[in-house]
Amino acid sequence: MRDIYRKCLKDCAYMVYNIMNSFFLPPLNPSGFLFIFILLTATARFENLLQRYGELNFRFSDTHGEMMTLKTYAKYISSADGGLYDDSPLAIYDSEFGDGTSSPLVQLTQEYSVPECFSPDLFALVDDEDASRPPWRWILIGPERSGTGLHIDPLWTTAWVTVLDGIKRWMLFPPDCPAEEIGMQNIPIPSVIWFRDYYDKVTN
């Protein structure tokens, strides 16, 4: 069954890549893609991640070192005085989950593979242990209303995101859109605020 998943998702990746190339000029360069490809099995569901890694710490940002165990985070997102009703709930945004060799989270990096159309990864030219290598893979976990604000990728590259559980909504705009008309700000506003204040404006 795992081989069937791999084949189907690999074919889908080629299809999406070809469609995107038909819309973007110049053509997209697959060597600039960072692809997170995890088999769509029950092991990737939040409940199973909680069972496997509930006692381990996860990061909330690339810019600071705040961490929380997955078990504590699960309590936060289900709490009435926490993430259940927060306007902009905390979300796990961990780019270091696969670093090193001693953490059990390294096992997650062995549960996905990179389709040929998204290889080679130019970041792979920098050694994994080299401090100069920028963040290049993430695990993101968040409840309803969580998400990043409207932004341009800080590394000026592109990333492939695979949704394993739940729904992720994207809003994409041509690069020549006036920033003030689409709510693009130097310090991005929380996504839930953006949808409240700008979604109807930009979709009408």
Short mmCIF file of C-alpha atoms in Angstrom, two decimals:
data_model
loop_
_atom_site.label_atom_id
_atom_site.label_comp_id
_atom_site.label_asym_id
_atom_site.label_seq_id
_atom_site.Cartn_x
_atom_site.Cartn_y
_atom_site.Cartn_z
CA MET A 1 0.00 0.00 0.00
CA ARG A 2 2.86 2.39 0.80
CA ASP A 3 4.25 1.91 -2.73
CA ILE A 4 0.83 2.76 -4.20
CA TYR A 5 0.72 5.98 -2.17
CA ARG A 6 4.20 6.89 -3.37
CA LYS A 7 3.31 6.28 -7.02
CA CYS A 8 0.02 8.23 -6.89
CA LEU A 9 1.46 11.22 -5.06
CA LYS A 10 4.54 11.29 -7.26
CA ASP A 11 2.32 11.44 -10.36
CA CYS A 12 0.29 14.25 -8.77
CA ALA A 13 3.47 16.18 -8.05
CA TYR A 14 4.50 16.02 -11.71
CA MET A 15 1.04 17.16 -12.78
CA VAL A 16 1.02 20.17 -10.43
CA TYR A 17 4.55 21.12 -11.46
CA ASN A 18 3.56 21.11 -15.14
CA ILE A 19 0.41 23.15 -14.46
CA MET A 20 2.37 25.74 -12.50
CA ASN A 21 4.94 26.02 -15.26
CA SER A 22 2.15 26.86 -17.70
CA PHE A 23 1.17 29.88 -15.58
CA PHE A 24 4.55 31.31 -14.58
CA LEU A 25 7.11 32.96 -16.81
CA PRO A 26 9.98 32.24 -16.70
CA PRO A 27 9.33 28.56 -15.96
CA LEU A 28 9.70 27.44 -12.37
CA ASN A 29 13.05 25.87 -11.58
CA PRO A 30 12.53 22.61 -9.68
CA SER A 31 15.98 22.98 -8.09
CA GLY A 32 14.53 25.86 -6.11
CA PHE A 33 11.77 23.79 -4.54
CA LEU A 34 11.85 22.41 -1.04
CA PHE A 35 9.53 19.45 -0.95
CA ILE A 36 8.00 17.93 2.15
CA PHE A 37 6.58 14.58 1.11
CA ILE A 38 5.15 12.44 3.91
CA LEU A 39 3.19 9.29 3.17
CA LEU A 40 -0.50 9.82 3.83
CA THR A 41 -0.82 7.18 6.49
CA ALA A 42 -2.42 7.30 9.91
CA THR A 43 1.01 7.73 11.48
CA ALA A 44 1.02 11.39 10.37
CA ARG A 45 -2.25 12.31 12.08
CA PHE A 46 -1.98 14.63 15.05
CA GLU A 47 -3.30 12.04 17.49
CA ASN A 48 -0.60 9.61 16.45
CA LEU A 49 2.13 12.23 16.53
CA LEU A 50 0.93 13.05 20.04
CA GLN A 51 1.19 9.40 21.02
CA ARG A 52 4.66 9.05 19.52
CA TYR A 53 6.20 12.39 20.49
CA GLY A 54 3.98 13.85 23.21
CA GLU A 55 6.86 14.33 25.66
CA LEU A 56 9.15 16.07 23.15
CA ASN A 57 9.55 19.82 22.71
CA PHE A 58 8.59 21.60 19.49
CA ARG A 59 9.52 25.12 18.39
CA PHE A 60 7.07 27.89 17.56
CA SER A 61 9.29 30.05 15.36
CA ASP A 62 12.53 30.26 13.40
CA THR A 63 13.28 33.59 15.07
CA HIS A 64 13.10 32.63 18.74
CA GLY A 65 13.64 29.52 20.80
CA GLU A 66 10.31 29.21 22.61
CA MET A 67 9.31 25.56 22.89
CA MET A 68 6.53 23.41 24.30
CA THR A 69 5.94 19.70 24.56
CA LEU A 70 3.41 18.34 22.12
CA LYS A 71 1.31 17.06 25.04
CA THR A 72 1.13 20.55 26.57
CA TYR A 73 0.34 22.03 23.16
CA ALA A 74 -2.53 19.57 22.72
CA LYS A 75 -4.00 20.79 26.02
CA TYR A 76 -3.59 24.42 24.90
CA ILE A 77 -5.43 24.04 21.59
CA SER A 78 -8.33 22.21 23.26
CA SER A 79 -8.65 24.58 26.21
CA ALA A 80 -11.49 27.12 26.45
CA ASP A 81 -9.08 29.69 27.93
CA GLY A 82 -6.40 28.88 25.38
CA GLY A 83 -6.21 28.05 21.69
CA LEU A 84 -9.81 26.94 21.40
CA TYR A 85 -10.99 30.55 21.33
CA ASP A 86 -7.83 32.63 20.81
CA ASP A 87 -8.13 35.05 17.88
CA SER A 88 -4.74 33.95 16.59
CA PRO A 89 -3.72 30.66 18.26
CA LEU A 90 -0.13 29.59 18.63
CA ALA A 91 1.06 27.18 15.95
CA ILE A 92 4.07 24.89 15.89
CA TYR A 93 6.54 26.06 13.24
CA ASP A 94 9.57 23.89 13.74
CA SER A 95 12.45 23.90 11.27
CA GLU A 96 14.74 21.88 13.55
CA PHE A 97 12.61 18.77 14.07
CA GLY A 98 14.97 16.65 11.97
CA ASP A 99 18.29 18.09 13.12
CA GLY A 100 20.91 15.98 14.84
CA THR A 101 20.93 12.24 15.29
CA SER A 102 19.88 11.74 18.91
CA SER A 103 16.31 13.08 18.79
CA PRO A 104 13.51 10.59 18.15
CA LEU A 105 12.06 13.18 15.73
CA VAL A 106 14.78 12.22 13.25
CA GLN A 107 12.55 9.26 12.44
CA LEU A 108 10.10 11.66 10.78
CA THR A 109 12.72 12.61 8.20
CA GLN A 110 12.84 8.97 7.14
CA GLU A 111 9.09 8.90 6.46
CA TYR A 112 9.10 11.12 3.39
CA SER A 113 11.00 11.26 0.11
CA VAL A 114 11.60 13.87 -2.57
CA PRO A 115 10.05 13.24 -6.01
CA GLU A 116 12.46 13.51 -8.89
CA CYS A 117 10.82 16.62 -10.35
CA PHE A 118 11.73 18.58 -7.20
CA SER A 119 15.36 17.51 -7.09
CA PRO A 120 18.09 18.49 -6.69
CA ASP A 121 17.64 20.81 -3.74
CA LEU A 122 20.21 23.62 -3.98
CA PHE A 123 20.25 23.91 -0.19
CA ALA A 124 21.64 20.38 -0.16
CA LEU A 125 24.93 21.85 -1.38
CA VAL A 126 25.36 23.18 2.15
CA ASP A 127 26.10 20.52 4.75
CA ASP A 128 23.22 19.75 7.11
CA GLU A 129 25.43 20.50 10.09
CA ASP A 130 26.68 23.79 8.62
CA ALA A 131 25.29 26.73 10.61
CA SER A 132 25.15 28.81 7.43
CA ARG A 133 22.49 26.59 5.88
CA PRO A 134 19.14 28.42 6.17
CA PRO A 135 15.99 26.65 7.39
CA TRP A 136 14.79 24.30 4.67
CA ARG A 137 12.22 21.92 6.09
CA TRP A 138 9.47 22.41 8.63
CA ILE A 139 6.72 20.65 10.48
CA LEU A 140 3.71 22.91 10.98
CA ILE A 141 0.85 22.13 13.36
CA GLY A 142 -1.97 24.51 14.22
CA PRO A 143 -5.67 24.66 15.10
CA GLU A 144 -8.39 26.66 13.36
CA ARG A 145 -7.53 30.35 12.77
CA SER A 146 -3.79 29.75 13.03
CA GLY A 147 -1.47 30.54 10.14
CA THR A 148 1.14 32.92 8.81
CA GLY A 149 0.38 36.46 7.76
CA LEU A 150 0.59 37.59 4.13
CA HIS A 151 4.27 37.62 3.18
CA ILE A 152 6.92 37.07 0.52
CA ASP A 153 9.15 34.12 1.26
CA PRO A 154 12.07 35.53 3.30
CA LEU A 155 14.55 33.29 1.49
CA TRP A 156 13.16 34.28 -1.94
CA THR A 157 12.54 30.67 -2.81
CA THR A 158 9.52 28.38 -2.92
CA ALA A 159 8.41 25.57 -0.66
CA TRP A 160 6.09 22.66 -1.33
CA VAL A 161 3.64 22.06 1.49
CA THR A 162 1.86 18.77 1.99
CA VAL A 163 -1.28 18.96 4.15
CA LEU A 164 -1.61 15.75 6.17
CA ASP A 165 -4.52 16.58 8.42
CA GLY A 166 -7.15 19.30 8.24
CA ILE A 167 -7.31 22.17 5.72
CA LYS A 168 -4.84 24.91 4.80
CA ARG A 169 -6.15 27.92 2.88
CA TRP A 170 -3.82 29.86 0.59
CA MET A 171 -4.18 33.35 -0.86
CA LEU A 172 -1.81 34.00 -3.78
CA PHE A 173 -1.36 37.34 -5.54
CA PRO A 174 0.61 38.43 -8.62
CA PRO A 175 3.85 40.23 -7.67
CA ASP A 176 2.64 43.53 -9.16
CA CYS A 177 -0.33 43.84 -6.78
CA PRO A 178 -0.16 47.10 -4.76
CA ALA A 179 0.77 46.08 -1.23
CA GLU A 180 -1.70 48.44 0.41
CA GLU A 181 -4.62 46.99 -1.55
CA ILE A 182 -4.02 43.40 -0.45
CA GLY A 183 -2.98 44.08 3.14
CA MET A 184 0.72 43.36 2.68
CA GLN A 185 2.58 44.97 5.59
CA ASN A 186 6.19 45.03 6.73
CA ILE A 187 5.10 43.24 9.89
CA PRO A 188 2.45 40.77 8.68
CA ILE A 189 -0.87 40.97 10.46
CA PRO A 190 -2.23 37.69 11.87
CA SER A 191 -3.95 35.61 9.22
CA VAL A 192 -7.31 35.60 10.98
CA ILE A 193 -7.26 39.43 11.07
CA TRP A 194 -6.33 39.52 7.38
CA PHE A 195 -9.28 37.33 6.47
CA ARG A 196 -11.56 39.54 8.54
CA ASP A 197 -10.36 42.84 7.08
CA TYR A 198 -9.18 42.03 3.54
CA TYR A 199 -10.67 38.77 2.28
CA ASP A 200 -13.96 40.23 1.03
CA LYS A 201 -12.14 43.22 -0.46
CA VAL A 202 -9.69 41.23 -2.55
CA THR A 203 -12.18 38.58 -3.66
CA ASN A 204 -14.90 40.98 -4.87
#
